Coordinates of C-alpha atoms and ligand atoms in Angstrom, one line a residue:
Chain A
M1 CA 23.7 22.9 14.9
K2 CA 26.2 21.8 17.4
R3 CA 25.9 18.2 16.3
R4 CA 26.5 19.4 12.6
I5 CA 29.7 20.8 13.6
I6 CA 30.8 17.8 15.6
D7 CA 29.8 15.7 12.6
I8 CA 31.9 17.8 10.2
I9 CA 34.9 17.9 12.5
S10 CA 34.9 14.1 13.0
A11 CA 34.6 13.4 9.3
A12 CA 37.4 15.7 8.5
S13 CA 39.7 14.2 11.2
V14 CA 39.0 10.7 9.7
C15 CA 39.9 12.1 6.3
A16 CA 43.1 13.7 7.6
G17 CA 44.0 10.4 9.4
L18 CA 43.7 8.4 6.3
L19 CA 45.8 10.9 4.3
V20 CA 48.5 10.8 7.0
S21 CA 48.6 6.9 7.0
W22 CA 48.6 6.7 3.3
R23 CA 51.7 9.0 3.3
L24 CA 53.2 6.9 6.2
I25 CA 52.7 3.5 4.3
I26 CA 54.6 4.9 1.3
F27 CA 57.4 6.1 3.7
I28 CA 57.7 2.9 5.8
F29 CA 57.6 0.4 2.9
Q30 CA 59.5 2.7 0.5
L31 CA 56.9 2.2 -2.2
P32 CA 57.7 3.6 -5.7
A33 CA 55.2 6.1 -7.2
Y34 CA 54.0 3.7 -9.9
L35 CA 52.8 1.3 -7.1
L36 CA 51.3 3.9 -4.7
P37 CA 51.5 7.5 -5.5
S38 CA 51.6 10.0 -2.8
P39 CA 48.4 12.1 -1.9
I40 CA 50.3 15.1 -3.2
S41 CA 51.2 13.7 -6.6
V42 CA 47.5 12.5 -7.0
T43 CA 46.3 16.0 -6.2
Q44 CA 48.8 17.3 -8.8
A45 CA 47.6 14.9 -11.4
V46 CA 44.0 16.1 -10.7
I47 CA 45.1 19.8 -11.2
Q48 CA 47.2 19.2 -14.3
R49 CA 44.8 17.0 -16.1
F50 CA 41.6 18.7 -14.9
P51 CA 40.2 19.3 -18.4
S52 CA 40.5 15.7 -19.6
L53 CA 39.2 14.5 -16.2
L54 CA 36.1 16.6 -16.6
V55 CA 35.6 15.4 -20.2
S56 CA 35.8 11.7 -19.0
L57 CA 33.5 12.6 -16.1
G58 CA 31.0 14.1 -18.4
I59 CA 31.0 11.2 -20.8
T60 CA 30.6 8.6 -18.1
S61 CA 27.8 10.7 -16.4
M62 CA 26.0 10.8 -19.6
A63 CA 26.2 7.0 -20.3
A64 CA 25.4 6.1 -16.6
G65 CA 22.7 8.7 -16.3
G66 CA 21.0 7.8 -19.5
G67 CA 21.1 4.1 -18.9
W68 CA 19.8 4.7 -15.3
L69 CA 16.9 6.8 -16.5
A70 CA 16.0 4.4 -19.2
S71 CA 16.1 1.5 -16.6
I72 CA 13.6 3.6 -14.4
V73 CA 11.2 4.3 -17.2
V74 CA 11.3 0.8 -18.7
G75 CA 11.3 -0.8 -15.2
I76 CA 8.1 1.0 -14.2
I77 CA 6.4 0.0 -17.4
V78 CA 7.4 -3.6 -17.1
A79 CA 6.4 -3.5 -13.4
I80 CA 2.9 -2.3 -14.3
V81 CA 2.5 -5.0 -16.8
F82 CA 3.7 -7.7 -14.3
A83 CA 1.3 -6.2 -11.7
Q84 CA -1.7 -7.1 -13.9
S85 CA -1.8 -10.8 -13.4
H86 CA 0.0 -13.4 -11.5
W87 CA 0.2 -15.5 -14.7
I88 CA 2.3 -12.8 -16.4
R89 CA 4.5 -12.7 -13.4
R90 CA 4.9 -16.5 -13.4
M91 CA 5.8 -16.5 -17.0
F92 CA 8.3 -13.6 -17.1
Y93 CA 9.5 -12.9 -13.7
P94 CA 12.2 -15.6 -13.8
Y95 CA 13.7 -13.9 -16.8
T96 CA 14.1 -10.7 -14.7
L97 CA 16.1 -12.8 -12.2
L98 CA 18.1 -14.2 -14.9
L99 CA 18.9 -10.8 -16.2
Q100 CA 20.2 -10.0 -12.7
T101 CA 22.4 -13.0 -12.4
V102 CA 24.0 -12.7 -15.9
P103 CA 27.5 -11.7 -15.4
I104 CA 27.7 -8.3 -17.1
V105 CA 31.4 -8.7 -17.8
A106 CA 30.7 -11.7 -19.9
I107 CA 28.0 -10.1 -22.0
A108 CA 29.4 -6.7 -22.4
P109 CA 31.5 -7.8 -25.4
L110 CA 28.3 -9.3 -27.0
I111 CA 26.5 -6.1 -26.5
L112 CA 29.2 -4.1 -28.1
M113 CA 29.1 -6.4 -31.1
W114 CA 25.4 -5.7 -31.4
V115 CA 25.1 -2.0 -30.9
G116 CA 28.6 -0.8 -31.6
T117 CA 31.1 1.0 -29.3
G118 CA 30.7 4.4 -27.8
T119 CA 28.6 6.0 -25.2
F120 CA 25.4 4.4 -26.4
A121 CA 26.7 1.0 -25.9
V122 CA 27.9 1.9 -22.4
G123 CA 24.3 3.3 -21.7
V124 CA 22.8 0.0 -22.7
I125 CA 25.1 -2.0 -20.4
T126 CA 24.3 0.3 -17.5
F127 CA 20.5 -0.1 -18.5
I128 CA 20.7 -3.9 -18.3
I129 CA 22.2 -4.0 -14.9
C130 CA 20.0 -1.2 -13.5
L131 CA 16.8 -2.8 -14.7
P132 CA 16.2 -5.8 -12.4
P133 CA 16.2 -3.9 -9.1
V134 CA 13.7 -1.4 -10.5
I135 CA 11.5 -4.0 -11.9
A136 CA 11.7 -6.2 -8.8
N137 CA 11.0 -3.5 -6.3
T138 CA 8.3 -1.7 -8.2
T139 CA 6.4 -4.9 -8.9
Q140 CA 6.5 -5.9 -5.3
G141 CA 5.3 -2.4 -4.3
L142 CA 2.4 -2.5 -6.9
I143 CA 1.1 -6.0 -5.9
S144 CA 1.5 -5.5 -2.1
T145 CA -1.2 -2.8 -1.9
D146 CA -3.4 -2.9 1.0
K147 CA -6.1 -5.6 0.3
N148 CA -8.8 -3.7 2.0
L149 CA -8.1 -0.6 0.0
V150 CA -8.4 -2.6 -3.2
S151 CA -11.8 -3.9 -1.9
L152 CA -12.8 -0.4 -1.3
F153 CA -12.0 0.6 -4.9
L154 CA -13.9 -2.5 -6.2
M155 CA -16.9 -1.8 -4.0
H156 CA -17.2 1.8 -5.2
N157 CA -16.3 0.9 -8.8
S158 CA -18.8 2.9 -10.9
F159 CA -17.6 1.9 -14.4
G160 CA -20.0 -1.2 -14.8
S161 CA -19.0 -4.4 -16.5
G162 CA -17.4 -5.0 -19.9
L163 CA -14.0 -4.8 -21.4
L164 CA -13.6 -1.1 -21.7
P165 CA -14.9 -0.4 -18.2
E166 CA -12.8 -3.0 -16.8
L167 CA -9.8 -1.3 -18.4
R168 CA -10.9 2.1 -17.0
Y169 CA -11.2 0.5 -13.6
R170 CA -7.7 -0.9 -13.8
L171 CA -6.3 2.5 -14.9
Q172 CA -8.1 4.1 -11.9
L173 CA -6.8 1.5 -9.6
L174 CA -3.3 1.9 -10.9
W175 CA -3.3 5.7 -10.8
K176 CA -5.1 6.4 -7.6
L177 CA -4.0 3.5 -5.5
Q178 CA -1.3 1.2 -6.8
L179 CA 1.3 3.6 -8.1
P180 CA 1.1 5.9 -5.1
S181 CA 1.5 3.0 -2.6
A182 CA 4.3 1.6 -4.7
M183 CA 6.3 4.9 -4.6
P184 CA 8.4 3.9 -1.6
A185 CA 9.2 0.6 -3.2
L186 CA 10.0 2.3 -6.5
F187 CA 12.4 4.7 -4.9
V188 CA 14.2 1.7 -3.2
G189 CA 14.7 0.3 -6.6
I190 CA 15.9 3.6 -7.9
R191 CA 18.3 3.9 -5.1
I192 CA 19.7 0.5 -5.4
S193 CA 20.2 0.9 -9.2
S194 CA 21.8 4.3 -8.7
G195 CA 24.7 2.6 -6.8
I196 CA 25.3 0.2 -9.7
A197 CA 24.8 2.6 -12.6
V198 CA 28.3 4.1 -12.4
I199 CA 29.8 0.7 -11.9
G200 CA 27.9 -0.6 -15.0
A201 CA 29.1 2.4 -17.1
I202 CA 32.7 1.9 -16.0
V203 CA 32.6 -1.8 -16.7
G204 CA 31.2 -0.9 -20.1
E205 CA 33.8 1.5 -20.9
L206 CA 36.5 -0.9 -20.0
F207 CA 35.3 -2.9 -23.0
A208 CA 33.9 -0.2 -25.2
G209 CA 36.8 2.1 -25.1
S210 CA 35.9 5.3 -27.1
S211 CA 34.7 6.2 -30.4
R212 CA 37.5 8.7 -30.8
V213 CA 41.1 7.8 -30.0
G214 CA 42.3 9.4 -26.8
V215 CA 38.9 10.6 -25.7
G216 CA 36.6 8.4 -23.5
G217 CA 34.8 8.0 -20.2
L218 CA 36.4 7.3 -16.8
G219 CA 36.6 3.6 -17.5
Y220 CA 38.4 4.1 -20.8
A221 CA 40.8 6.6 -19.1
I222 CA 41.4 4.0 -16.4
T223 CA 42.6 1.4 -18.9
Y224 CA 44.6 4.0 -20.6
A225 CA 46.3 5.3 -17.4
N226 CA 46.9 1.7 -16.3
A227 CA 48.6 0.8 -19.6
Q228 CA 50.7 3.9 -19.3
L229 CA 51.6 3.2 -15.7
Q230 CA 50.3 6.6 -14.8
T231 CA 49.3 5.5 -11.4
D232 CA 48.7 8.9 -10.0
Y233 CA 46.2 9.7 -12.8
L234 CA 44.7 6.2 -12.2
F235 CA 44.0 7.1 -8.6
A236 CA 42.5 10.6 -9.6
L237 CA 40.2 8.7 -11.9
V238 CA 39.2 6.2 -9.3
F239 CA 38.4 9.1 -7.0
F240 CA 36.3 10.8 -9.6
A241 CA 34.5 7.6 -10.3
S242 CA 33.7 7.1 -6.7
G243 CA 32.6 10.6 -6.4
L244 CA 30.2 10.1 -9.4
G245 CA 28.7 7.0 -7.9
F246 CA 28.2 8.9 -4.6
A247 CA 26.6 11.8 -6.5
F248 CA 24.1 9.4 -8.2
F249 CA 23.2 7.8 -4.8
F250 CA 22.9 11.2 -3.3
L251 CA 20.6 12.3 -6.1
A252 CA 18.4 9.2 -5.7
S253 CA 18.2 9.7 -1.9
F254 CA 17.3 13.3 -2.5
L255 CA 14.6 12.5 -5.0
E256 CA 13.2 9.9 -2.6
W257 CA 13.1 12.5 0.3
Y258 CA 11.5 15.1 -1.9
F259 CA 8.7 13.0 -3.2
L260 CA 8.0 11.1 -0.1
H261 CA 8.6 13.3 2.9
N262 CA 5.1 14.6 2.9
W263 CA 3.5 11.2 3.6
H264 CA 5.7 8.2 3.9
E265 CA 7.0 7.5 7.4
S266 CA 10.3 5.9 6.4
A267 CA 11.3 9.2 4.8
L268 CA 10.7 11.0 8.0
S269 CA 13.7 11.5 10.5
P270 CA 12.7 10.9 14.0
E271 CA 13.4 14.6 14.9
E272 CA 10.8 15.9 12.6
D273 CA 7.7 14.4 14.4
Chain B
M1 CA -38.9 9.6 -16.5
T2 CA -39.3 5.8 -16.1
L3 CA -41.6 3.6 -18.0
P4 CA -43.2 0.7 -16.2
L5 CA -41.2 -2.1 -17.9
P6 CA -42.1 -5.6 -17.3
N7 CA -39.6 -7.1 -14.8
I8 CA -37.7 -9.7 -16.9
Q9 CA -34.2 -9.5 -16.0
E10 CA -34.2 -10.3 -12.3
P11 CA -35.6 -13.8 -11.4
Q12 CA -37.5 -13.3 -8.2
P13 CA -37.1 -15.7 -5.4
I14 CA -40.2 -17.7 -4.8
T15 CA -40.7 -16.2 -1.3
T16 CA -40.5 -12.6 -1.9
P17 CA -37.7 -10.9 0.0
S18 CA -39.0 -8.7 2.8
G19 CA -35.6 -7.5 4.3
Q20 CA -33.2 -5.0 3.0
V21 CA -30.5 -7.7 3.2
E22 CA -31.6 -11.4 2.6
L23 CA -29.5 -14.4 3.0
R24 CA -31.1 -17.8 2.0
A25 CA -29.4 -21.1 2.4
V26 CA -26.1 -19.5 1.9
T27 CA -23.1 -21.8 1.8
K28 CA -19.6 -20.7 1.3
R29 CA -16.4 -22.6 0.8
Y30 CA -13.1 -21.3 -0.3
G31 CA -11.6 -23.6 -3.1
N32 CA -12.6 -27.2 -2.4
G33 CA -12.2 -26.9 1.4
S34 CA -14.9 -27.7 3.9
P35 CA -17.6 -25.0 4.1
V36 CA -16.8 -21.8 6.1
L37 CA -20.5 -20.9 6.2
E38 CA -23.3 -23.5 6.0
D39 CA -27.0 -22.9 5.4
I40 CA -27.2 -19.3 6.7
N41 CA -30.6 -17.8 6.6
L42 CA -30.8 -14.1 7.7
S43 CA -33.2 -11.4 7.0
I44 CA -32.3 -7.9 8.0
A45 CA -34.9 -5.2 7.8
E46 CA -34.4 -1.8 6.6
S47 CA -32.6 0.5 9.0
E48 CA -32.1 -2.4 11.4
F49 CA -28.7 -2.6 13.2
V50 CA -27.5 -6.2 13.5
S51 CA -24.4 -7.2 15.2
I52 CA -22.6 -10.5 14.3
I53 CA -20.6 -12.2 17.0
G54 CA -18.8 -15.5 17.2
P55 CA -15.6 -17.3 17.6
S56 CA -12.5 -16.3 15.6
G57 CA -12.6 -17.9 12.1
C58 CA -16.2 -18.7 12.1
G59 CA -16.8 -16.7 8.9
K60 CA -17.9 -13.3 10.1
S61 CA -15.7 -11.4 7.7
T62 CA -16.7 -13.9 4.9
L63 CA -20.3 -13.2 5.6
L64 CA -19.8 -9.3 5.2
K65 CA -17.8 -9.9 2.0
L66 CA -20.7 -12.0 0.6
V67 CA -23.2 -9.3 1.3
A68 CA -20.8 -6.6 -0.2
G69 CA -20.3 -8.9 -3.3
L70 CA -16.6 -9.0 -2.8
T71 CA -16.6 -12.8 -2.8
R72 CA -18.6 -15.4 -4.6
L73 CA -21.1 -17.6 -2.7
S74 CA -21.0 -21.4 -3.3
S75 CA -24.7 -21.9 -3.1
G76 CA -27.9 -20.2 -1.9
S77 CA -28.6 -16.5 -2.5
V78 CA -27.9 -13.1 -1.3
R79 CA -30.1 -10.2 -2.0
V80 CA -29.5 -6.5 -1.0
A81 CA -32.6 -4.3 -1.6
G82 CA -33.9 -7.2 -3.7
V83 CA -31.0 -7.4 -6.1
E84 CA -27.6 -9.3 -6.3
P85 CA -24.9 -7.7 -4.2
V86 CA -22.6 -6.5 -7.1
R87 CA -25.6 -4.6 -8.5
A88 CA -26.3 -3.0 -5.1
R89 CA -22.7 -1.9 -4.4
K90 CA -23.5 1.7 -5.0
M91 CA -25.9 1.7 -2.0
M92 CA -23.4 0.0 0.3
S93 CA -20.3 1.1 2.2
F94 CA -17.6 -1.0 3.9
M95 CA -15.6 -0.2 7.0
F96 CA -12.6 -2.3 7.9
Q97 CA -10.8 -2.9 11.2
D98 CA -8.3 -0.3 10.5
A99 CA -9.0 3.1 8.9
T100 CA -7.4 2.1 5.5
L101 CA -6.7 5.7 4.6
L102 CA -4.5 6.8 1.8
P103 CA -1.4 8.3 3.6
W104 CA -0.7 10.6 0.6
R105 CA -4.0 12.3 0.8
T106 CA -5.2 14.9 3.2
V107 CA -8.2 13.9 5.5
Q108 CA -10.5 16.0 3.2
R109 CA -9.3 14.2 0.1
N110 CA -9.6 10.9 1.9
V111 CA -13.2 11.5 2.7
E112 CA -13.8 12.4 -0.9
L113 CA -12.4 9.2 -2.2
S114 CA -15.6 7.2 -2.0
T115 CA -17.7 9.8 -3.8
E116 CA -14.8 10.3 -6.3
L117 CA -15.0 6.7 -7.2
H118 CA -18.7 7.0 -7.7
G119 CA -18.0 9.8 -10.2
V120 CA -19.4 12.7 -8.3
K121 CA -18.1 16.1 -9.5
K122 CA -15.4 17.8 -7.7
A123 CA -17.3 20.7 -6.2
E124 CA -20.1 18.5 -5.0
R125 CA -17.9 15.9 -3.4
A126 CA -15.9 18.6 -1.6
A127 CA -19.1 19.9 -0.2
I128 CA -20.2 16.5 0.9
A129 CA -16.8 15.7 2.5
G130 CA -16.9 19.0 4.4
E131 CA -20.3 18.2 5.7
M132 CA -19.4 14.7 6.7
L133 CA -16.2 15.9 8.5
S134 CA -18.3 18.3 10.5
L135 CA -20.7 15.5 11.3
V136 CA -17.9 13.5 12.8
G137 CA -16.4 16.6 14.4
L138 CA -13.2 16.7 12.3
S139 CA -13.5 20.0 10.3
Q140 CA -10.5 21.6 11.9
V141 CA -8.1 18.8 10.8
A142 CA -9.5 18.6 7.2
H143 CA -6.1 19.5 5.7
Q144 CA -3.9 17.4 7.8
F145 CA -2.5 14.1 6.8
P146 CA -3.6 10.8 8.3
R147 CA -0.3 10.2 10.1
Q148 CA -1.0 13.4 12.2
L149 CA -4.1 11.9 13.6
S150 CA -4.8 9.6 16.5
G151 CA -6.3 6.2 16.0
G152 CA -9.8 7.4 17.0
M153 CA -9.7 10.3 14.6
K154 CA -8.5 8.1 11.8
M155 CA -11.5 5.8 12.4
R156 CA -13.8 8.9 12.4
V157 CA -12.3 9.9 8.9
S158 CA -13.1 6.3 7.8
I159 CA -16.7 6.6 9.0
A160 CA -17.0 9.9 7.2
R161 CA -15.7 8.4 4.1
A162 CA -18.1 5.5 4.3
L163 CA -21.2 7.7 5.0
S164 CA -20.3 10.2 2.0
T165 CA -21.9 8.1 -0.5
R166 CA -25.0 8.2 1.6
P167 CA -25.3 4.3 1.8
K168 CA -28.4 2.4 2.5
V169 CA -26.4 -0.4 4.0
L170 CA -23.3 0.0 6.1
L171 CA -21.1 -3.1 6.5
M172 CA -18.6 -2.9 9.3
D173 CA -15.9 -5.5 10.1
E174 CA -14.7 -4.9 13.6
P175 CA -14.2 -1.2 12.9
F176 CA -13.3 -0.3 16.5
A177 CA -11.4 -3.3 17.5
A178 CA -8.0 -1.6 17.4
L179 CA -9.1 1.3 19.7
D180 CA -8.9 1.7 23.4
E181 CA -12.1 1.3 25.3
L182 CA -12.8 4.9 26.0
T183 CA -12.4 5.9 22.5
R184 CA -14.4 2.9 21.3
D185 CA -17.3 3.8 23.7
R186 CA -17.4 7.4 22.4
L187 CA -17.3 6.2 18.8
N188 CA -20.2 3.8 19.6
E189 CA -22.2 6.7 20.8
E190 CA -21.4 8.6 17.8
L191 CA -22.3 5.8 15.5
L192 CA -25.7 5.6 17.0
R193 CA -26.2 9.3 16.5
L194 CA -25.1 9.1 12.9
R195 CA -27.5 6.2 12.3
A196 CA -30.4 8.1 13.8
E197 CA -29.6 10.9 11.2
G198 CA -28.8 8.7 8.3
R199 CA -31.3 5.8 8.7
W200 CA -29.1 3.2 7.2
T201 CA -29.1 -0.6 7.8
G202 CA -26.1 -1.7 9.8
L203 CA -24.3 -5.0 9.7
F204 CA -21.7 -5.0 12.4
V205 CA -19.1 -7.5 13.2
T206 CA -17.5 -7.4 16.7
H207 CA -15.8 -9.5 19.4
S208 CA -17.2 -7.2 22.1
V209 CA -20.4 -8.4 23.6
A210 CA -21.0 -5.0 25.4
E211 CA -20.4 -3.1 22.1
A212 CA -22.9 -5.4 20.3
V213 CA -25.6 -4.9 23.0
F214 CA -25.1 -1.2 23.1
L215 CA -25.5 -0.7 19.4
S216 CA -27.9 -3.3 18.1
D217 CA -31.4 -4.1 17.5
R218 CA -30.4 -7.7 17.1
I219 CA -27.4 -9.8 17.8
I220 CA -26.6 -12.9 15.6
V221 CA -24.3 -15.5 17.2
L222 CA -22.4 -17.6 14.8
A223 CA -20.9 -21.1 15.6
A224 CA -17.8 -22.2 14.0
Q225 CA -16.8 -24.9 11.5
P226 CA -19.1 -24.6 9.7
G227 CA -20.3 -21.1 10.5
R228 CA -24.0 -21.3 11.3
V229 CA -26.5 -19.0 12.9
T230 CA -27.0 -20.4 16.4
Y231 CA -28.8 -17.6 18.2
D232 CA -30.8 -14.6 17.0
L233 CA -31.2 -12.3 20.0
P234 CA -33.2 -9.2 20.0
I235 CA -32.0 -6.3 22.1
H236 CA -34.9 -4.3 23.4
F237 CA -33.5 -1.2 24.8
S238 CA -35.2 1.8 23.3
F239 CA -33.5 4.5 21.2
P240 CA -32.0 7.0 21.5
R241 CA -29.5 5.2 23.6
N242 CA -26.8 7.1 25.4
A243 CA -23.7 6.4 27.7
E244 CA -25.9 6.2 30.7
L245 CA -27.4 2.9 29.4
R246 CA -24.1 1.1 30.1
L247 CA -24.5 1.7 33.8
R248 CA -28.0 0.3 34.0
A249 CA -28.6 -3.2 35.6
E250 CA -30.6 -4.3 32.5
F251 CA -27.7 -3.7 30.3
E252 CA -25.4 -5.7 32.5
E253 CA -28.0 -8.6 32.4
A254 CA -28.3 -8.4 28.5
V255 CA -24.5 -8.5 28.2
I256 CA -24.3 -11.6 30.5
E257 CA -27.2 -13.2 28.6
V258 CA -25.4 -12.9 25.2
S259 CA -22.0 -13.9 26.7
K260 CA -23.7 -17.0 28.0
N261 CA -24.8 -18.0 24.6
L262 CA -21.5 -17.2 23.1
R263 CA -19.7 -19.2 25.7
G264 CA -22.1 -22.1 24.9
V265 CA -21.1 -21.9 21.3
M266 CA -17.4 -22.0 22.1
E267 CA -17.8 -24.9 24.6
R268 CA -19.8 -27.1 22.1
R269 CA -17.1 -26.4 19.6
K270 CA -14.4 -27.6 22.0
E271 CA -16.3 -30.9 22.9
G272 CA -17.2 -31.6 19.3
K273 CA -14.0 -30.9 17.5
E274 CA -11.0 -31.5 19.8
P275 CA -9.4 -34.7 19.1
Ligands
ATP301 N1 -9.4 -15.8 0.9 C1 -9.5 -16.9 1.7 N2 -9.1 -18.1 1.1 C2 -9.1 -19.3 1.7 N3 -9.6 -19.3 3.0 C3 -10.1 -18.2 3.6 C4 -10.0 -17.0 3.0 N4 -10.6 -16.0 3.8 C5 -10.9 -16.7 4.8 N5 -10.7 -17.9 4.9 C6 -10.9 -19.0 5.9 O1 -12.3 -18.9 6.1 C7 -12.6 -19.0 7.6 C8 -13.4 -17.8 8.0 O2 -12.5 -16.7 7.9 P1 -13.2 -15.3 8.3 O3 -12.1 -14.3 8.0 O4 -14.5 -15.1 7.6 O5 -13.4 -15.5 9.9 P2 -13.9 -14.4 10.9 O6 -15.0 -14.9 11.6 O7 -13.9 -13.0 10.3 O8 -12.5 -14.4 11.9 P3 -11.9 -13.3 12.8 O9 -12.9 -13.2 14.0 O10 -10.6 -13.9 13.3 O11 -11.8 -12.0 12.0 C9 -11.2 -19.1 8.2 O12 -10.9 -20.5 8.5 C10 -10.2 -18.7 7.2 O13 -9.0 -19.5 7.2
MG302 MG1 -12.7 -11.2 10.5

């Protein structure tokens, strides 16, 4: 409890220090508000334009959340297919890496051409950049199951031989051994992609703009505020975007803790033992 | 009800197998490499306990995997209860060097795993697991998770899981190697007690001569590169054996005898193979 309080105090003082130096920099260099607005005017911008900020936040959350969720579902399915044979992995795994190294900024306009502008397109862009970490980590988790445990499942396999029994055996292995042992790796993938989901959505929105004039996600509003030289509002948007990214990361970490704290050691804090 | 069908599906070896586990002229190579095991002949009688000992890399684990049907043999034949290993899997259990428990399952559910894979119904396998846990003295931790147990307790869970399917043949690959000596001795005594109750055939790989002497009816010493049976030593101490046996002079002598043979195998390997 005492440590908690000390933690909070130290975090708050760092925050206060940052705000003070922010104000000081403006004062010392005599910066105009369109270059660097003061903390107070940013706060005012947040208060005044709170409704539209919330709308933008909502739109971006939906696109980022949807793309992220889709990447988890599709990523797990692809990883399960990849885990079935090393031939499949050899043939298709390089393309996963390719997907990861493709500069999203370069293909974003293409995607918009294909699926149109708006929240859906932004979701697709988010999905694309979130997918590789989920696939890579989950595949790794699925195939690095303890060899002896796989032998154990094989030894006690009671399905007999043939195509259908083989399939049932694979499903049993997947369900009772591989998926549970891949959970920690899966959550690493989810956590990594949670960090980039919001970035992906905002990059998408920079291009996709909005389907209705004047209403769009944080990325759209950022381009708008930038064009209008509304730097205080721009700052407010950037803070909200970071906050959203943090919320995603926090959600991923919470889910990881929730599902794994019962058995996986890395989710246990040292005090708990 | 079974009809006396003519036995057509299983080509019988010319010399009828007498042992529960029979290896004839078994050779095993991985890929195109040099043989890991060469011309192994071994016959293990029903409810016999045989330890296999030999230098690291001589193919002890490979031998167990062959008997378990977990790897293909290159030539020769392996029979378990007269049939091919893959067909006899249901009557075998395997124990590994570490307990290989599922960390997300409780002790009880871990013990149930082997019967669950055999397709035993829920109520029945729970009953069996309960019985096995009390047999290894772990009833009070049935609802804990593996990470809450000591190494020795985990190994006991592993034993309980292996015995739940009531195997006729128990294959053990250095099951106690990771434990401290005291725990290992205690588990050895327990293993003997369990064997007296279960009457299974044991095939036990170890690096500890004392452990092998204490447990076994017979000790097989393998030489390396390629793995061959060089000694087949009977151990004559009567059963039931207990902790007191380790203090007797004859026990000490037997350990020295086996160690000498093992040493001989190691030295010959040095002379022969070192460039
Ligand atoms: N899956 C495999 N593929 C290729 N070579 C293998 C494989 N498994 C084992 N070997 C080789 O076969 C030889 C015997 O291995 P094995 O594990 O049976 O030895 P071991 O007697 O059990 O050794 P240890 O006492 O160290 O456990 C070793 O040289 C090893 O490199
Ligand atoms: Mg081995």
